Amino acid sequence: MDKHSHGTPMTQVFGFVLSLVLTFAALFVALKTSMSFNVIMWIIGILAVVQAALQLFMFMHLRDGEDSKAQTINVVYGVFIAAVTVFGSIWVMNFSGM
Amino acid sequence: MSKKGFLIPLLAVLPVLLLSGCDTHMVVFEPKGPAARDILHLINWSLIFMALVVVVVFGLFGYIVWKYRATKENKDYEPPEEHGSTKLEIIWTVIPIIIVIALTIPTIKTIYSLEKVPAGYKDKKPITINVTSADWKWIFSYPDQGVETVNYLNIPVGTPVKFKLTSAGTMNSFWIPALGGQKYTMAKMETQLYLVADQTGEYIGKNTNFNGKGYADMEFTVEAQSPQAFAKWVKDVKNKAPKLTEKSYINLLKPSNLGRETFSNTHLAFVNHADMNSKTYTFPELYRNHDYPGQIFKEPDNQNHTMKMDGQAEGKSMDMSKMNMKNMDMKNMNMSGKSTGGENNGN
Amino acid sequence: MSANVNTALPLEYQTEQSRMNIFGFWIFLGAEIILFATLFATYSVMSHRFAGGPTQHDLFEIKGVMIETILLLTSSFTCGLAIYEMHRYNKKGLLAWMVITLLLGAGFVGMEITEFINYVHDGATMQTSGFLSSFFVLLGTHGLHVSMGIGWAIMVMIQIAKRGLTPVTARKAFIIGLYWHFLDVVWIFIFTFVYLKGMVS
Amino acid sequence: MGIKWDKILITGDPLILGSQIAILLTMIGIVVGVTLLKKWKYLWTEWFTTVDHKRIGIMYIIVGVLMFFRGGIDGLLMKAQTATPNEKFLDAQHYNEVFTTHGVIMILFMAMPLLIGLMNVVVPLQIGARDVAFPQLNAVSFWLTFAGAMLFNISFVMGGSPDAGWTAYFPLAGKEFTPGIGNNFYAVAIQIAGIGTLMTGINFIVTVLKMRAPGMTLMRMPMFTWTSFIASVIIWASFPIFTVALALMTFDRIFGTHFFTVGGDGNPMMWANLFWLWGHPEVYIVVLPAFGMFSEIISTFSRKMLYGYKSMVFSIVGIAFLSMLVWVHHFFTMGAGPAVNSIFSITTMMIAIPTGVKIFNWLFTMRKGRIEFTTAMLWALAFVPCFIIGGVTGVMLAMGAADYQYHNTLFLVAHFHYVLIPGVVFAVFGGLYYWWPKMFGHMLNEKLGKLHFWFFVIGFNMTFLPMFFLGLDGAVRRAYTYSASTGFGPLMLVSAIGAGILAIGFGFLCYNIYWSARYADRNISSDPWDARTLEWATASPVQFYNFAKVPEVKSIDAFWYMKKHNEGLELNEDELEEIHMPNNSGLPFVMAVVMGIAGFFLIFEWKIAALVALLGIFACLIARSFDTKDGFHVHIDEIKKIEKAWRTVDKEVKNHVS
Ligand code: HEA
Ligand code: HEA
Ligand SMILES: [Cu+2]
């Protein structure tokens, strides 16, 4: 069973092409358009998240193995803490109350 | 095994004993200004609920431990297996939630109100005082009056004071407990604090944020004077006090404990440490404590002032390490008058 | 342990110990996510503290960055192919794709080092400003991870070459694969939130 | 650059000179003693190379107790210095070093090793496992913790102790204001121990998720296992942050970067931010396993199952979740703005809710029970009222605006000793009295235990209760002295006397350990407390493979169920199978030594040497990677022999409880 359940090279190729597309899309949005900084950051941010998810599911097979649920919770919670750390720090260090 | 029963009365009695043992004047409970009074209201409010929690839990605890203690009589008693009770669980979740909400609302109100000129003083024209903390002294500049003091602060009573806080180096916390809460002073940025004294008198102000060897003595006095007395003081200072030069100011910034000083101009003319791009004045060589020399990195700003002024090339750092700061009693550095940090490190 | 080999599962999952190691590695990756997030947080907070030194605009060049990105993306792809070959019990294929992966990775590291050397020549060192400190440490940590990944993968490849494809070596190869993909994910965020962001404004 | 050998040792201070001589003599004494007794081989094969979780746990506990001494003496020195106004016992520099090392040692090298030690001993037993998931990694964790602790402690006699507080706030902790190397010890030694802790966290997450005995679902796990698991999750979530923060500190101090400096546009506040992103969760890392121990002890000695098991689980999960969202309450006064302060006030106060649920569940576990006042239980009982005081004052601190008046005063110091000491120290003491027979096969003396208890609890309250009032009167923390005119004198004296009583209490524990090791009855049952969880289903002390046959779990309080239904208590010899156990390994020890040496060089800023030493680590890792040893099998005959030895002996169940 292992041969097929693990993705044919087609999924690998597909994932690779997709990641290239996403990378170049981000590049284009960032450097070749004249949207406002915030809009650009939102778009390329989302593109980055999509691409990360793609790697996780298509290349890393996050949901494989007998502990797929625990693995997924682990990554999701890790991402949550990461978000708290990044956005929390930015917010707090902004001294926006001044 | 009934010894256990002693613990509760003991814990309950102890605070009372302690309270009666010392005089009960605690500065936080004797506010001399609206900001401190606001906070005290909040504290008193919270104390009601805390007392409630303590009484309920201690009571329950004492009762249960006493009632269900093992005795000779109940030797054969087989306790029941209980899994829990949804009803009870809900009760002891919901009541704390209510308490937390009851605490949250006034907390947030107070947090916001403390950022502004205290209520009742909005239409009074505030005076501005720039507070600069340095190791280990407080420097107060009155930009509008054009005077500067070290380690003491005179303010007119009944007038809102806008403190603009910053630091020349380490982070400190500016606190006049009788007048209100504290706030940090940080280099290259500014924090603000509004305080009002509504009674004349002398209060203690301190630094609460540890910043090294001279920390314990980093106190200042605040004198709330009548507006007339304050105006007179300003005038006296303008007439009699010496002027601060940039050179003497840099000396002032060096680590030392000082007495009071007064100047008839302010250092804001040379540097405002709150400014993100202001010069950095640090004096690493003056902070050595033990023999082992760590590497000290060059910084463009520093070379201009400290190194040259002290006549110390960086290579000579080894010499510095010979001095034994430990034998130097900080109290002795507490001499009033000139700043001493620079001179002291030769010995 | 060797007793309870479950041959119905993919090679890397066949022993109890392997399942435990792979799971443990996922947990470790979770910790790595948080570790890198902290570096990103630091970079975000520091990214405008130039101390009169160079800014992102002065330093970054899109061409080099794109090449680095494509090298790493491709290596992630070839790494996936290597694991794919492993599942087909093709030891040669596995090793060949691994070698390609590592060469691409080495190319990436090489380019990054040259980039850093250029910056330093331009007077932009780790000691220049808060921005550059956080920049170098964030990218340096990633680069160090890639370099260690290369060293580690070589060890695993030697073992596979010597001992063949066993549940143990397969598990090791699989784990290094996970690690490699993960570093690619981190790079995506560096690419977006360091380089692109720095070049937008 | 380079090491200046003639300057490494601190000279000119009689106290330190005394310690230097004492350390030298002790080391010589140990080496000579071990050599004379011909114990080197024993130490090496049985302890230094062990991967057995119980032995590793015991070594953690030894480190923790030793560090409690060190930290406690620091505490006593501080109390002596502040007992009267204008005291000249310590100078400012000394005092600063003392409270810094006190804080670091108590939290990182006392509380953590003791808790992780008990986790190591107990958790695998409670889930019916033969060991942790990664036994070798576990040994690495321990030895790294050990290396970190030793490295941190030599700062006292070599190079100088860190002196910027356990929080090591920048800019103070930077080279600009602390140019010596004292704070390098902080950055590097804690880093080494911290990496060990992070690996422990990962190890226990995997252990709990993957190694449970058949039938032990998550919701049947004993509460101590649950809390250890959740504490591991918090370790996993917060220690990476600390690792980075310490690394950045190291860069600032040793490589001249500008993360947290005043110059070069660094951002000193970012240190406080990162520190508390770790530091706050850290206090729950230490308190959660302690909560678990109380749960075990209270339910055992009330002879009842834990009340509200499910809500207990939810509340610890809730605490863990919230613990990552409250860090700003440590710097409300930084002025990050009213919105920030409001949000973090709310999240902080919310923690009171799940904690309250736990408190009430404990109380209701005791209700309708039959409460036996063993020493272990006394600790659990004293915990409740004391911790409530700490907890409610925590909530008072959590109210942002009110905190402006409490922050950095002795009120705060009183708060955290009132949570840390009842929460952690009482728990560890209780845990030691409770699990001592499991670890060593004999009990601790109950009479001495009670003396220990009463002195410690009374001394504790006397030491720290006055501090609340001192704080409200404006006494700030970390001040080495105060003038008589402040009026702090009397209460400070009461507090200092309390610390003396506390120390006597601790002295009783030490004597108790000694007395029991020599005289206590060895002929005790494997289940002396009539307890409820699986660790009591096997021998005391536990045989190296833990369970001859992995028990089958049918309910919460698995062992209680087995006893009540008389299931699985007897061993059916036909069902025995060979047991696979991991090999001992010297590699973890070697690795930690190399790491310690690398750390030492880095601390003294000898970068090349540190790099060379670091290569040694890579060599170890490579060696590990190529290591193919796959453990060994225990033969059935041997198992039979070992099992017979403890199962057949008739021991009286309760011959020990006074
Ligand atoms: C084991 C360690 C531990 C624990 C468990 C706690 C628990 C709590 N802590 Fe504490 N804390 C520390 C260790 C700990 N703390 C340390 C070490 C510091 C200082 C570090 C330093 O600066 O050096 C500190 C500092 C500290 C501060 C910073 C103050 C300052 O610097 O100015 C604050 C502020 O919010 C705070 C709050 C709390 C709260 C709300 C809890 C809550 O979790 C408490 C919850 C418990 C209860 C409330 C009691 C039981 C509940 C009930 C019976 C239900 C009903 C009750 C109510 C509804 C109120 N703590
Ligand atoms: C788990 C953590 C923990 C524990 C258990 C303790 C335990 C104690 N602590 Fe504290 N403490 C902290 C964590 C802890 N502490 C932290 C984090 C800080 C903040 C540091 C900072 O500001 O950076 C702090 C700060 C702190 C201060 C504040 C310093 C200041 O701000 O000025 C004080 C002062 O009294 C103090 C005292 C004590 C005392 C007396 C004990 C006692 O309970 C100790 C009991 C133990 C003993 C007494 C040892 C027994 C020894 C013997 C029996 C040997 C007898 C031999 C001889 C006397 C020679 N501690
Ligand atoms: Cu906290």
PDB file of N, CA, C and O and ligand atoms in Angstrom, chain D residues 68-69 72-73 75-76 78-79 95 99-100 102-103 106-107 110-111 165-167 413 416-417 420-421 425 456 463-464 467 477-479 499 502-503 506-507, ligand 2:
ATOM      1  N   PHE D  68      18.743  23.876  46.653  1.00  0.00           N
ATOM      2  CA  PHE D  68      17.884  24.517  47.650  1.00  0.00           C
ATOM      3  C   PHE D  68      18.747  25.060  48.787  1.00  0.00           C
ATOM      4  O   PHE D  68      18.509  26.134  49.314  1.00  0.00           O
ATOM      5  N   PHE D  69      19.770  24.282  49.129  1.00  0.00           N
ATOM      6  CA  PHE D  69      20.727  24.768  50.115  1.00  0.00           C
ATOM      7  C   PHE D  69      21.341  26.076  49.665  1.00  0.00           C
ATOM      8  O   PHE D  69      21.345  27.067  50.384  1.00  0.00           O
ATOM      9  N   GLY D  72      18.793  28.770  49.454  1.00  0.00           N
ATOM     10  CA  GLY D  72      18.291  29.092  50.779  1.00  0.00           C
ATOM     11  C   GLY D  72      19.291  29.908  51.560  1.00  0.00           C
ATOM     12  O   GLY D  72      18.930  30.869  52.240  1.00  0.00           O
ATOM     13  N   ILE D  73      20.558  29.545  51.443  1.00  0.00           N
ATOM     14  CA  ILE D  73      21.562  30.332  52.156  1.00  0.00           C
ATOM     15  C   ILE D  73      21.616  31.740  51.579  1.00  0.00           C
ATOM     16  O   ILE D  73      21.721  32.722  52.325  1.00  0.00           O
ATOM     17  N   GLY D  75      19.071  33.267  50.485  1.00  0.00           N
ATOM     18  CA  GLY D  75      17.898  33.912  51.088  1.00  0.00           C
ATOM     19  C   GLY D  75      18.188  34.363  52.510  1.00  0.00           C
ATOM     20  O   GLY D  75      17.856  35.481  52.900  1.00  0.00           O
ATOM     21  N   LEU D  76      18.847  33.479  53.259  1.00  0.00           N
ATOM     22  CA  LEU D  76      19.165  33.846  54.636  1.00  0.00           C
ATOM     23  C   LEU D  76      20.126  35.030  54.685  1.00  0.00           C
ATOM     24  O   LEU D  76      19.994  35.913  55.531  1.00  0.00           O
ATOM     25  N   MET D  78      20.301  37.437  52.594  1.00  0.00           N
ATOM     26  CA  MET D  78      19.532  38.655  52.320  1.00  0.00           C
ATOM     27  C   MET D  78      18.756  39.074  53.551  1.00  0.00           C
ATOM     28  O   MET D  78      18.680  40.249  53.894  1.00  0.00           O
ATOM     29  N   LYS D  79      18.143  38.082  54.199  1.00  0.00           N
ATOM     30  CA  LYS D  79      17.338  38.419  55.368  1.00  0.00           C
ATOM     31  C   LYS D  79      18.216  38.976  56.475  1.00  0.00           C
ATOM     32  O   LYS D  79      17.824  39.873  57.204  1.00  0.00           O
ATOM     33  N   TYR D  95      24.938  42.123  47.784  1.00  0.00           N
ATOM     34  CA  TYR D  95      23.503  41.884  47.881  1.00  0.00           C
ATOM     35  C   TYR D  95      22.916  41.663  46.493  1.00  0.00           C
ATOM     36  O   TYR D  95      22.113  40.749  46.287  1.00  0.00           O
ATOM     37  N   PHE D  99      20.799  38.263  45.502  1.00  0.00           N
ATOM     38  CA  PHE D  99      19.403  38.032  45.102  1.00  0.00           C
ATOM     39  C   PHE D  99      19.289  37.540  43.670  1.00  0.00           C
ATOM     40  O   PHE D  99      18.362  36.810  43.325  1.00  0.00           O
ATOM     41  N   THR D 100      20.259  37.912  42.839  1.00  0.00           N
ATOM     42  CA  THR D 100      20.215  37.402  41.473  1.00  0.00           C
ATOM     43  C   THR D 100      20.394  35.890  41.455  1.00  0.00           C
ATOM     44  O   THR D 100      19.596  35.155  40.864  1.00  0.00           O
ATOM     45  N   HIS D 102      20.032  33.896  43.911  1.00  0.00           N
ATOM     46  CA  HIS D 102      18.918  33.283  44.650  1.00  0.00           C
ATOM     47  C   HIS D 102      17.732  33.030  43.722  1.00  0.00           C
ATOM     48  O   HIS D 102      17.199  31.924  43.650  1.00  0.00           O
ATOM     49  N   GLY D 103      17.340  34.066  42.988  1.00  0.00           N
ATOM     50  CA  GLY D 103      16.184  33.914  42.102  1.00  0.00           C
ATOM     51  C   GLY D 103      16.418  32.866  41.035  1.00  0.00           C
ATOM     52  O   GLY D 103      15.590  31.978  40.812  1.00  0.00           O
ATOM     53  N   MET D 106      16.789  29.281  42.667  1.00  0.00           N
ATOM     54  CA  MET D 106      15.541  28.748  43.210  1.00  0.00           C
ATOM     55  C   MET D 106      14.595  28.314  42.091  1.00  0.00           C
ATOM     56  O   MET D 106      13.995  27.249  42.156  1.00  0.00           O
ATOM     57  N   ILE D 107      14.454  29.130  41.073  1.00  0.00           N
ATOM     58  CA  ILE D 107      13.479  28.772  40.048  1.00  0.00           C
ATOM     59  C   ILE D 107      14.032  27.746  39.081  1.00  0.00           C
ATOM     60  O   ILE D 107      13.407  26.727  38.798  1.00  0.00           O
ATOM     61  N   MET D 110      16.473  24.794  41.408  1.00  0.00           N
ATOM     62  CA  MET D 110      15.873  24.109  42.548  1.00  0.00           C
ATOM     63  C   MET D 110      14.500  23.584  42.150  1.00  0.00           C
ATOM     64  O   MET D 110      14.283  22.378  42.086  1.00  0.00           O
ATOM     65  N   ALA D 111      13.578  24.501  41.841  1.00  0.00           N
ATOM     66  CA  ALA D 111      12.217  24.067  41.534  1.00  0.00           C
ATOM     67  C   ALA D 111      12.183  23.134  40.324  1.00  0.00           C
ATOM     68  O   ALA D 111      11.600  22.050  40.381  1.00  0.00           O
ATOM     69  N   GLY D 165      19.740  40.861  38.685  1.00  0.00           N
ATOM     70  CA  GLY D 165      18.424  40.320  39.005  1.00  0.00           C
ATOM     71  C   GLY D 165      18.138  39.064  38.183  1.00  0.00           C
ATOM     72  O   GLY D 165      18.735  38.859  37.136  1.00  0.00           O
ATOM     73  N   TRP D 166      17.210  38.252  38.683  1.00  0.00           N
ATOM     74  CA  TRP D 166      16.945  37.020  37.934  1.00  0.00           C
ATOM     75  C   TRP D 166      16.255  37.351  36.612  1.00  0.00           C
ATOM     76  O   TRP D 166      16.230  36.550  35.695  1.00  0.00           O
ATOM     77  N   THR D 167      15.676  38.548  36.538  1.00  0.00           N
ATOM     78  CA  THR D 167      15.058  38.970  35.289  1.00  0.00           C
ATOM     79  C   THR D 167      16.069  39.561  34.326  1.00  0.00           C
ATOM     80  O   THR D 167      15.761  39.720  33.156  1.00  0.00           O
ATOM     81  N   VAL D 413       7.144  40.828  46.143  1.00  0.00           N
ATOM     82  CA  VAL D 413       8.023  39.755  46.634  1.00  0.00           C
ATOM     83  C   VAL D 413       7.216  38.795  47.507  1.00  0.00           C
ATOM     84  O   VAL D 413       7.335  37.572  47.406  1.00  0.00           O
ATOM     85  N   PHE D 416       4.965  36.505  45.308  1.00  0.00           N
ATOM     86  CA  PHE D 416       5.500  35.339  44.608  1.00  0.00           C
ATOM     87  C   PHE D 416       6.109  34.307  45.534  1.00  0.00           C
ATOM     88  O   PHE D 416       6.134  33.128  45.204  1.00  0.00           O
ATOM     89  N   HIS D 417       6.548  34.732  46.725  1.00  0.00           N
ATOM     90  CA  HIS D 417       6.951  33.674  47.658  1.00  0.00           C
ATOM     91  C   HIS D 417       5.730  32.927  48.168  1.00  0.00           C
ATOM     92  O   HIS D 417       5.808  31.738  48.437  1.00  0.00           O
ATOM     93  N   LEU D 420       5.045  30.592  45.219  1.00  0.00           N
ATOM     94  CA  LEU D 420       6.116  29.639  44.903  1.00  0.00           C
ATOM     95  C   LEU D 420       6.373  28.666  46.044  1.00  0.00           C
ATOM     96  O   LEU D 420       6.569  27.472  45.813  1.00  0.00           O
ATOM     97  N   ILE D 421       6.384  29.165  47.265  1.00  0.00           N
ATOM     98  CA  ILE D 421       6.748  28.251  48.350  1.00  0.00           C
ATOM     99  C   ILE D 421       5.610  27.279  48.657  1.00  0.00           C
ATOM    100  O   ILE D 421       5.832  26.074  48.625  1.00  0.00           O
ATOM    101  N   VAL D 425       7.404  24.432  46.800  1.00  0.00           N
ATOM    102  CA  VAL D 425       8.232  23.811  47.828  1.00  0.00           C
ATOM    103  C   VAL D 425       7.393  22.867  48.695  1.00  0.00           C
ATOM    104  O   VAL D 425       7.799  21.727  48.938  1.00  0.00           O
ATOM    105  N   PHE D 456       8.675  24.870  59.302  1.00  0.00           N
ATOM    106  CA  PHE D 456       8.748  25.482  57.980  1.00  0.00           C
ATOM    107  C   PHE D 456       7.528  26.354  57.708  1.00  0.00           C
ATOM    108  O   PHE D 456       7.642  27.483  57.234  1.00  0.00           O
ATOM    109  N   THR D 463       7.990  34.952  57.713  1.00  0.00           N
ATOM    110  CA  THR D 463       8.948  35.638  56.852  1.00  0.00           C
ATOM    111  C   THR D 463       8.245  36.527  55.839  1.00  0.00           C
ATOM    112  O   THR D 463       8.652  37.650  55.596  1.00  0.00           O
ATOM    113  N   PHE D 464       7.213  36.006  55.229  1.00  0.00           N
ATOM    114  CA  PHE D 464       6.708  36.691  54.048  1.00  0.00           C
ATOM    115  C   PHE D 464       5.432  37.499  54.276  1.00  0.00           C
ATOM    116  O   PHE D 464       5.156  38.409  53.507  1.00  0.00           O
ATOM    117  N   MET D 467       5.962  41.186  54.590  1.00  0.00           N
ATOM    118  CA  MET D 467       6.389  41.877  53.376  1.00  0.00           C
ATOM    119  C   MET D 467       5.227  42.533  52.646  1.00  0.00           C
ATOM    120  O   MET D 467       5.401  43.538  51.967  1.00  0.00           O
ATOM    121  N   ARG D 477      11.722  46.408  46.349  1.00  0.00           N
ATOM    122  CA  ARG D 477      12.510  45.182  46.321  1.00  0.00           C
ATOM    123  C   ARG D 477      13.942  45.494  45.893  1.00  0.00           C
ATOM    124  O   ARG D 477      14.221  46.565  45.368  1.00  0.00           O
ATOM    125  N   ARG D 478      14.815  44.554  46.128  1.00  0.00           N
ATOM    126  CA  ARG D 478      16.199  44.590  45.645  1.00  0.00           C
ATOM    127  C   ARG D 478      17.024  45.738  46.220  1.00  0.00           C
ATOM    128  O   ARG D 478      18.083  46.059  45.722  1.00  0.00           O
ATOM    129  N   ALA D 479      16.509  46.371  47.278  1.00  0.00           N
ATOM    130  CA  ALA D 479      17.294  47.414  47.913  1.00  0.00           C
ATOM    131  C   ALA D 479      18.081  46.776  49.045  1.00  0.00           C
ATOM    132  O   ALA D 479      17.505  46.105  49.891  1.00  0.00           O
ATOM    133  N   ALA D 499      12.685  33.767  58.827  1.00  0.00           N
ATOM    134  CA  ALA D 499      13.572  33.024  57.932  1.00  0.00           C
ATOM    135  C   ALA D 499      14.442  32.061  58.715  1.00  0.00           C
ATOM    136  O   ALA D 499      14.736  30.953  58.252  1.00  0.00           O
ATOM    137  N   LEU D 502      12.360  29.095  59.443  1.00  0.00           N
ATOM    138  CA  LEU D 502      12.262  28.356  58.183  1.00  0.00           C
ATOM    139  C   LEU D 502      13.484  27.464  57.982  1.00  0.00           C
ATOM    140  O   LEU D 502      13.380  26.286  57.634  1.00  0.00           O
ATOM    141  N   ALA D 503      14.649  28.053  58.242  1.00  0.00           N
ATOM    142  CA  ALA D 503      15.882  27.298  58.033  1.00  0.00           C
ATOM    143  C   ALA D 503      15.948  26.109  58.976  1.00  0.00           C
ATOM    144  O   ALA D 503      16.377  25.019  58.588  1.00  0.00           O
ATOM    145  N   PHE D 506      13.941  23.388  57.530  1.00  0.00           N
ATOM    146  CA  PHE D 506      14.649  22.676  56.463  1.00  0.00           C
ATOM    147  C   PHE D 506      15.723  21.777  57.051  1.00  0.00           C
ATOM    148  O   PHE D 506      15.964  20.671  56.556  1.00  0.00           O
ATOM    149  N   GLY D 507      16.332  22.256  58.129  1.00  0.00           N
ATOM    150  CA  GLY D 507      17.332  21.427  58.799  1.00  0.00           C
ATOM    151  C   GLY D 507      16.739  20.090  59.231  1.00  0.00           C
ATOM    152  O   GLY D 507      17.375  19.041  59.095  1.00  0.00           O
TER     153      GLY D 507
HETATM  154  C1  HEA E   2      11.020  28.727  44.207  1.00  0.00           C
HETATM  155  C2  HEA E   2      11.515  29.851  44.373  1.00  0.00           C
HETATM  156  C3  HEA E   2      11.947  30.533  45.638  1.00  0.00           C
HETATM  157  C4  HEA E   2      12.065  30.049  46.938  1.00  0.00           C
HETATM  158  C5  HEA E   2      11.794  28.667  47.443  1.00  0.00           C
HETATM  159  C6  HEA E   2      12.526  31.142  47.722  1.00  0.00           C
HETATM  160  C7  HEA E   2      12.799  31.044  49.083  1.00  0.00           C
HETATM  161  C8  HEA E   2      13.216  32.091  49.880  1.00  0.00           C
HETATM  162  N1  HEA E   2      13.406  33.397  49.471  1.00  0.00           N
HETATM  163 FE1  HEA E   2      13.251  34.102  47.578  1.00  0.00          FE
HETATM  164  N2  HEA E   2      13.108  34.770  45.681  1.00  0.00           N
HETATM  165  C9  HEA E   2      12.756  34.052  44.574  1.00  0.00           C
HETATM  166  C10 HEA E   2      12.373  32.736  44.548  1.00  0.00           C
HETATM  167  C11 HEA E   2      12.342  31.909  45.672  1.00  0.00           C
HETATM  168  N3  HEA E   2      12.680  32.259  46.949  1.00  0.00           N
HETATM  169  C12 HEA E   2      12.851  34.870  43.405  1.00  0.00           C
HETATM  170  C13 HEA E   2      12.552  34.430  41.985  1.00  0.00           C
HETATM  171  C14 HEA E   2      13.260  36.124  43.825  1.00  0.00           C
HETATM  172  C15 HEA E   2      13.506  37.361  42.977  1.00  0.00           C
HETATM  173  C16 HEA E   2      14.963  37.560  42.733  1.00  0.00           C
HETATM  174  C17 HEA E   2      15.235  38.861  42.088  1.00  0.00           C
HETATM  175  O1  HEA E   2      14.771  39.880  42.577  1.00  0.00           O
HETATM  176  O2  HEA E   2      15.923  38.845  41.059  1.00  0.00           O
HETATM  177  C18 HEA E   2      13.391  36.040  45.269  1.00  0.00           C
HETATM  178  C19 HEA E   2      13.750  37.114  46.060  1.00  0.00           C
HETATM  179  C20 HEA E   2      13.847  37.052  47.443  1.00  0.00           C
HETATM  180  C21 HEA E   2      13.999  38.184  48.276  1.00  0.00           C
HETATM  181  C22 HEA E   2      13.928  39.617  47.821  1.00  0.00           C
HETATM  182  C23 HEA E   2      15.205  40.260  47.651  1.00  0.00           C
HETATM  183  C24 HEA E   2      14.965  41.686  47.364  1.00  0.00           C
HETATM  184  O3  HEA E   2      14.196  42.016  46.470  1.00  0.00           O
HETATM  185  O4  HEA E   2      15.572  42.513  48.065  1.00  0.00           O
HETATM  186  C25 HEA E   2      14.108  37.734  49.566  1.00  0.00           C
HETATM  187  C26 HEA E   2      14.287  38.590  50.747  1.00  0.00           C
HETATM  188  O5  HEA E   2      13.936  38.307  51.765  1.00  0.00           O
HETATM  189  C27 HEA E   2      13.983  36.306  49.513  1.00  0.00           C
HETATM  190  C28 HEA E   2      14.042  35.462  50.621  1.00  0.00           C
HETATM  191  C29 HEA E   2      13.775  34.101  50.570  1.00  0.00           C
HETATM  192  C30 HEA E   2      13.836  33.219  51.737  1.00  0.00           C
HETATM  193  C31 HEA E   2      14.186  33.632  53.114  1.00  0.00           C
HETATM  194  C32 HEA E   2      13.493  31.980  51.279  1.00  0.00           C
HETATM  195  C33 HEA E   2      13.408  30.750  52.117  1.00  0.00           C
HETATM  196  O6  HEA E   2      12.196  30.089  51.887  1.00  0.00           O
HETATM  197  C34 HEA E   2      14.532  29.835  51.877  1.00  0.00           C
HETATM  198  C35 HEA E   2      14.394  28.592  52.717  1.00  0.00           C
HETATM  199  C36 HEA E   2      15.590  27.735  52.644  1.00  0.00           C
HETATM  200  C37 HEA E   2      16.540  27.737  53.538  1.00  0.00           C
HETATM  201  C38 HEA E   2      16.459  28.626  54.710  1.00  0.00           C
HETATM  202  C39 HEA E   2      17.705  26.883  53.338  1.00  0.00           C
HETATM  203  C40 HEA E   2      17.964  26.120  54.537  1.00  0.00           C
HETATM  204  C41 HEA E   2      19.392  26.066  54.787  1.00  0.00           C
HETATM  205  C42 HEA E   2      19.862  25.409  55.807  1.00  0.00           C
HETATM  206  C43 HEA E   2      19.038  24.591  56.718  1.00  0.00           C
HETATM  207  C44 HEA E   2      21.259  25.475  56.092  1.00  0.00           C
HETATM  208  C45 HEA E   2      21.462  26.195  57.346  1.00  0.00           C
HETATM  209  C46 HEA E   2      22.833  26.593  57.356  1.00  0.00           C
HETATM  210  C47 HEA E   2      23.257  27.796  57.668  1.00  0.00           C
HETATM  211  C48 HEA E   2      22.334  28.895  58.052  1.00  0.00           C
HETATM  212  C49 HEA E   2      24.685  28.051  57.584  1.00  0.00           C
HETATM  213  N4  HEA E   2      13.828  35.908  48.225  1.00  0.00           N
END
